[in-house]
Coordinates of N, CA, C and O in Angstrom, one line a residue:
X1 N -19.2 -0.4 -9.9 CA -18.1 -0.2 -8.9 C -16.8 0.2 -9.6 O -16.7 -0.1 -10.8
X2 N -15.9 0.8 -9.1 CA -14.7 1.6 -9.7 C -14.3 0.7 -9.4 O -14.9 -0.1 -8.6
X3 N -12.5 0.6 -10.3 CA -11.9 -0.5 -9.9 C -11.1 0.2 -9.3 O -11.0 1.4 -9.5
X4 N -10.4 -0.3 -8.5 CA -9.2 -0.4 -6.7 C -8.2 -0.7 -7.9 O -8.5 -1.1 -9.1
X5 N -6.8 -0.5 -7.2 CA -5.5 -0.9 -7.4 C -4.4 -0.7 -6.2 O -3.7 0.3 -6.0
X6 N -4.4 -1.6 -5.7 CA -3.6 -2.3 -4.6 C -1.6 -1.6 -4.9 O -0.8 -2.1 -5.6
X7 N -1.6 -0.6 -3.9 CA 0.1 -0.6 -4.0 C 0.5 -1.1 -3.5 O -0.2 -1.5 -2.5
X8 N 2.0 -1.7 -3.9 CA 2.3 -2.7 -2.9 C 4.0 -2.0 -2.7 O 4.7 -1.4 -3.5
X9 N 4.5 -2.4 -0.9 CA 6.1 -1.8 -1.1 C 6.7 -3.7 -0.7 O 6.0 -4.6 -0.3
X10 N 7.4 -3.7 -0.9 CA 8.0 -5.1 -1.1 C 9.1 -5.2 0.1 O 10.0 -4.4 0.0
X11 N 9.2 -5.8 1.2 CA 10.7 -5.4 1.9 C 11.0 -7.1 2.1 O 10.2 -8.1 2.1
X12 N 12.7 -7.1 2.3 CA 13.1 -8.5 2.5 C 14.2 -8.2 3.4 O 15.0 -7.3 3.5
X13 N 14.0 -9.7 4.1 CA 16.0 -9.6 4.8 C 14.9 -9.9 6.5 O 13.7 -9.7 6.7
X14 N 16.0 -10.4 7.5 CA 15.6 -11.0 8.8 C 14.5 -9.7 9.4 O 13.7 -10.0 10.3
X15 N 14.6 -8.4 8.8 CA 13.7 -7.0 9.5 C 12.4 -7.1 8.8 O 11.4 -6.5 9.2
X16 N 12.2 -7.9 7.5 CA 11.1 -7.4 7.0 C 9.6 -7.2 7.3 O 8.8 -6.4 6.9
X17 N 9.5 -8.4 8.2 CA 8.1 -8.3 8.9 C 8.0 -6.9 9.6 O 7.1 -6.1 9.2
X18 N 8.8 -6.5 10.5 CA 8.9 -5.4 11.6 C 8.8 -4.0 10.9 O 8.2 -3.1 11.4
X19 N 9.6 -4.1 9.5 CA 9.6 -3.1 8.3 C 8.5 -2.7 7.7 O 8.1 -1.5 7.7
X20 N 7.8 -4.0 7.1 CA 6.2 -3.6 6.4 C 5.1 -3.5 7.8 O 4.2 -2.7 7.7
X21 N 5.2 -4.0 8.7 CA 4.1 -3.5 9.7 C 4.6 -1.9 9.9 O 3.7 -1.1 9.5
X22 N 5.5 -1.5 10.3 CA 5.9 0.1 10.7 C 5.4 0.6 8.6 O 4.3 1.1 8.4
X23 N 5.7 0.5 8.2 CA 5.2 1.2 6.9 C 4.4 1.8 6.7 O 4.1 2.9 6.4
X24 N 3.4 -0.3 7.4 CA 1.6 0.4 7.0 C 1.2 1.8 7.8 O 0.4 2.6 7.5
X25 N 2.2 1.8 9.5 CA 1.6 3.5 10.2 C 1.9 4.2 9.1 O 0.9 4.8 8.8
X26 N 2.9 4.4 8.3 CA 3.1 5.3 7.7 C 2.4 5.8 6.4 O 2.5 7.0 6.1
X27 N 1.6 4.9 5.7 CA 0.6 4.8 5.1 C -0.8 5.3 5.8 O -1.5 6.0 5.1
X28 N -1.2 5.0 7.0 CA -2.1 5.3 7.5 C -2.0 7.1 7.7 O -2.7 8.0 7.3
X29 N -0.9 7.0 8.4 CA -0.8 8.5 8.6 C -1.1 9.5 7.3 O -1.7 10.6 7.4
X30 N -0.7 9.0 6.2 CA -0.7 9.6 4.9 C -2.2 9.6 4.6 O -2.8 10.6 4.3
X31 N -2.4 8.9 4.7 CA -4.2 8.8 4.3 C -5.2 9.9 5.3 O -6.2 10.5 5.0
X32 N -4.4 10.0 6.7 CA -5.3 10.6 7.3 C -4.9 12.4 6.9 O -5.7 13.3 6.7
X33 N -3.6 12.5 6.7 CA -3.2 13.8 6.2 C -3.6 14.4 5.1 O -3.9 15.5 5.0
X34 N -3.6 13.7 4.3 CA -4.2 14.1 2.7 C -5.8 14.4 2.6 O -6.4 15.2 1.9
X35 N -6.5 13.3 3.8 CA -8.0 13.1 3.9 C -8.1 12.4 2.3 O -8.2 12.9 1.2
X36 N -7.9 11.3 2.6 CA -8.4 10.2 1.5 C -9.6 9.7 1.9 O -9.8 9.6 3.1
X37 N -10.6 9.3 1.2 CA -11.8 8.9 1.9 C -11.6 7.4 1.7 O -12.5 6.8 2.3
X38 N -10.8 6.4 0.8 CA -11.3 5.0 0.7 C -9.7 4.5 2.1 O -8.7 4.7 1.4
X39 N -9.3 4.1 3.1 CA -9.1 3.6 4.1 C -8.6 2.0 3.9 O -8.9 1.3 4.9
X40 N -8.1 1.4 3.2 CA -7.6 -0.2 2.7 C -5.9 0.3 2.9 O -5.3 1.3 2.4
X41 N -5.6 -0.4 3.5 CA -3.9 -0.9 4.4 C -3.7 -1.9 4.8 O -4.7 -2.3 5.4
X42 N -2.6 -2.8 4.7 CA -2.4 -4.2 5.4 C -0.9 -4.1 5.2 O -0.3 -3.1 4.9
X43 N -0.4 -5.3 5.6 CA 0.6 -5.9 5.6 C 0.8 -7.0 5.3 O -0.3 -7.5 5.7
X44 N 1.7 -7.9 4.7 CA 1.8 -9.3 4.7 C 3.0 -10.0 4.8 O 4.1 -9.6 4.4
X45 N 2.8 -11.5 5.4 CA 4.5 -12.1 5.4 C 4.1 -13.0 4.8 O 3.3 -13.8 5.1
X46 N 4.9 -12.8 3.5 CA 5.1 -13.9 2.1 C 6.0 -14.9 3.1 O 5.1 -15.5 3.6
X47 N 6.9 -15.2 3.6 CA 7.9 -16.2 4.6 C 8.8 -15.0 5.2 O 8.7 -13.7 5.1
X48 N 9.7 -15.6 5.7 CA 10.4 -15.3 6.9 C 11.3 -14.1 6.2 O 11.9 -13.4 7.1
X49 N 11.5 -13.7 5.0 CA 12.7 -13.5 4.7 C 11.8 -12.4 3.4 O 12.5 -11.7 2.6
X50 N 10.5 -12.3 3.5 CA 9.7 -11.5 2.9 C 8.6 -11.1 3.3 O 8.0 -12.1 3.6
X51 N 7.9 -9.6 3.4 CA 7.2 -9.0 3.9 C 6.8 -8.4 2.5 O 7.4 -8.4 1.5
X52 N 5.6 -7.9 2.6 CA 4.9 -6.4 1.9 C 3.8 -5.5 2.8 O 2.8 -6.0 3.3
X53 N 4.2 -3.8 2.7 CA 2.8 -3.2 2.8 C 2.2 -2.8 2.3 O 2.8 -1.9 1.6
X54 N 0.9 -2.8 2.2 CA -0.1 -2.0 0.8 C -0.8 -1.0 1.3 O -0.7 -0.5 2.4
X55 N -1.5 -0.7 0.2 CA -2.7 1.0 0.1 C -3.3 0.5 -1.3 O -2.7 0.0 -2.3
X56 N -4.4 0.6 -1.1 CA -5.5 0.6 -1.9 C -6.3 1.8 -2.4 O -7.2 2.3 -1.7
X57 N -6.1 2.2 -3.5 CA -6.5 3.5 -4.1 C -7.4 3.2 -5.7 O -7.1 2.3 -6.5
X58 N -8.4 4.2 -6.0 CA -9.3 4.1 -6.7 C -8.3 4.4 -8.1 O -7.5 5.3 -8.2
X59 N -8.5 3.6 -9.0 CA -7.4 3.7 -10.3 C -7.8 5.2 -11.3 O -7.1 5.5 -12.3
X60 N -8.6 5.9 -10.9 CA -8.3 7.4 -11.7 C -7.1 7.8 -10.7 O -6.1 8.3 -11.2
X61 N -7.2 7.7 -9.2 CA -5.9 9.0 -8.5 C -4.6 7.7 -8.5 O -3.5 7.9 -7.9
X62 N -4.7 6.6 -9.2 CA -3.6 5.7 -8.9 C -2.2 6.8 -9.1 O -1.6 7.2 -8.1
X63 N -1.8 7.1 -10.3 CA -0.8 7.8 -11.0 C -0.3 8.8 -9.7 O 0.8 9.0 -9.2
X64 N -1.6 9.5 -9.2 CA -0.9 10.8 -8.1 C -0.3 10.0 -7.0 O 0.9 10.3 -6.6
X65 N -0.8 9.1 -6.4 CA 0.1 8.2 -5.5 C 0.8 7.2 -5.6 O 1.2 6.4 -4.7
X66 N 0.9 7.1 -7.2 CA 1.8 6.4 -7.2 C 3.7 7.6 -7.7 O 4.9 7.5 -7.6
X67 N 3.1 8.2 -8.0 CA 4.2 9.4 -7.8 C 4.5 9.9 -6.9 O 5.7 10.3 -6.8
X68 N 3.7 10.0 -6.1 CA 3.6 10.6 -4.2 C 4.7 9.7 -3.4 O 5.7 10.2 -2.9
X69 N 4.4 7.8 -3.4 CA 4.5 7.0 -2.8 C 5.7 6.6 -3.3 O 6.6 6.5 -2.5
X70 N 6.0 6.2 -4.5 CA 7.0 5.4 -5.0 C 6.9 4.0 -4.5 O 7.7 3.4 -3.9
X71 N 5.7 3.5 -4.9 CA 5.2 1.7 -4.4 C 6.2 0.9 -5.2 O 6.8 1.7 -5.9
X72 N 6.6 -0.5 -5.3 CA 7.2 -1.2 -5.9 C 7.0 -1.7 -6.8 O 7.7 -1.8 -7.8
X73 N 5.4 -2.1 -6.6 CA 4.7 -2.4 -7.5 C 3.0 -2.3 -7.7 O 2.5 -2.1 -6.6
X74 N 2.3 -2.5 -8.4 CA 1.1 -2.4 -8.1 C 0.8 -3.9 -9.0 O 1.4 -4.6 -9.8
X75 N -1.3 -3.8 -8.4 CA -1.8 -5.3 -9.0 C -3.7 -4.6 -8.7 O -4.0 -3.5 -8.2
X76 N -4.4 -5.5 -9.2 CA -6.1 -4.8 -10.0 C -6.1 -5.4 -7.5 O -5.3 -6.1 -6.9
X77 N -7.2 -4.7 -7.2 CA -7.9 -5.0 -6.0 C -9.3 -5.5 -6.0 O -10.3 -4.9 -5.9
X78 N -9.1 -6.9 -5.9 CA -10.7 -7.4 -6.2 C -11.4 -7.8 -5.1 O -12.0 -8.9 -5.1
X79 N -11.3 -7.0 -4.2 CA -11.8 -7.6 -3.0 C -13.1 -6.8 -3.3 O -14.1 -6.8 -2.5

């Protein structure tokens, strides 16, 4: 199995939740426009005052989307 690498965008402050859910459309949309074939998006609320949204991409095309995207950060995808 190839290994995954999870981008991650980080948002904070009373909007964050509302911020990383709207992101992930924005992520989705991207994936459908490009025709990406692997489909992994979420969102998450670390607490009230922190959010993140991700994309999960196979670590050979990591670098093009992470150039593309400008994520905050990334981490290995071991799901």
């Amino acid at each position: 199995m190839k290994r995954r690498i999870k981008l991650i965008w980080d948002f904070r402050g009373p909007a964050a939740q509302k911020t990383a859910s709207h992101h992930e459309k924005h992520l989705k949309e991207y994936i459908t426009l490009e025709e990406i074939e692997l489909n992994i998006t979420g969102h998450q609320d670390i607490n009230d005052m922190h959010s993140l949204a991700f994309m999960v991409v196979e670590e050979e095309q990591m670098l093009k989307f992470r150039d593309a995207l400008k994520p905050h950060r990334a981490e290995v995808y071991d799901k």
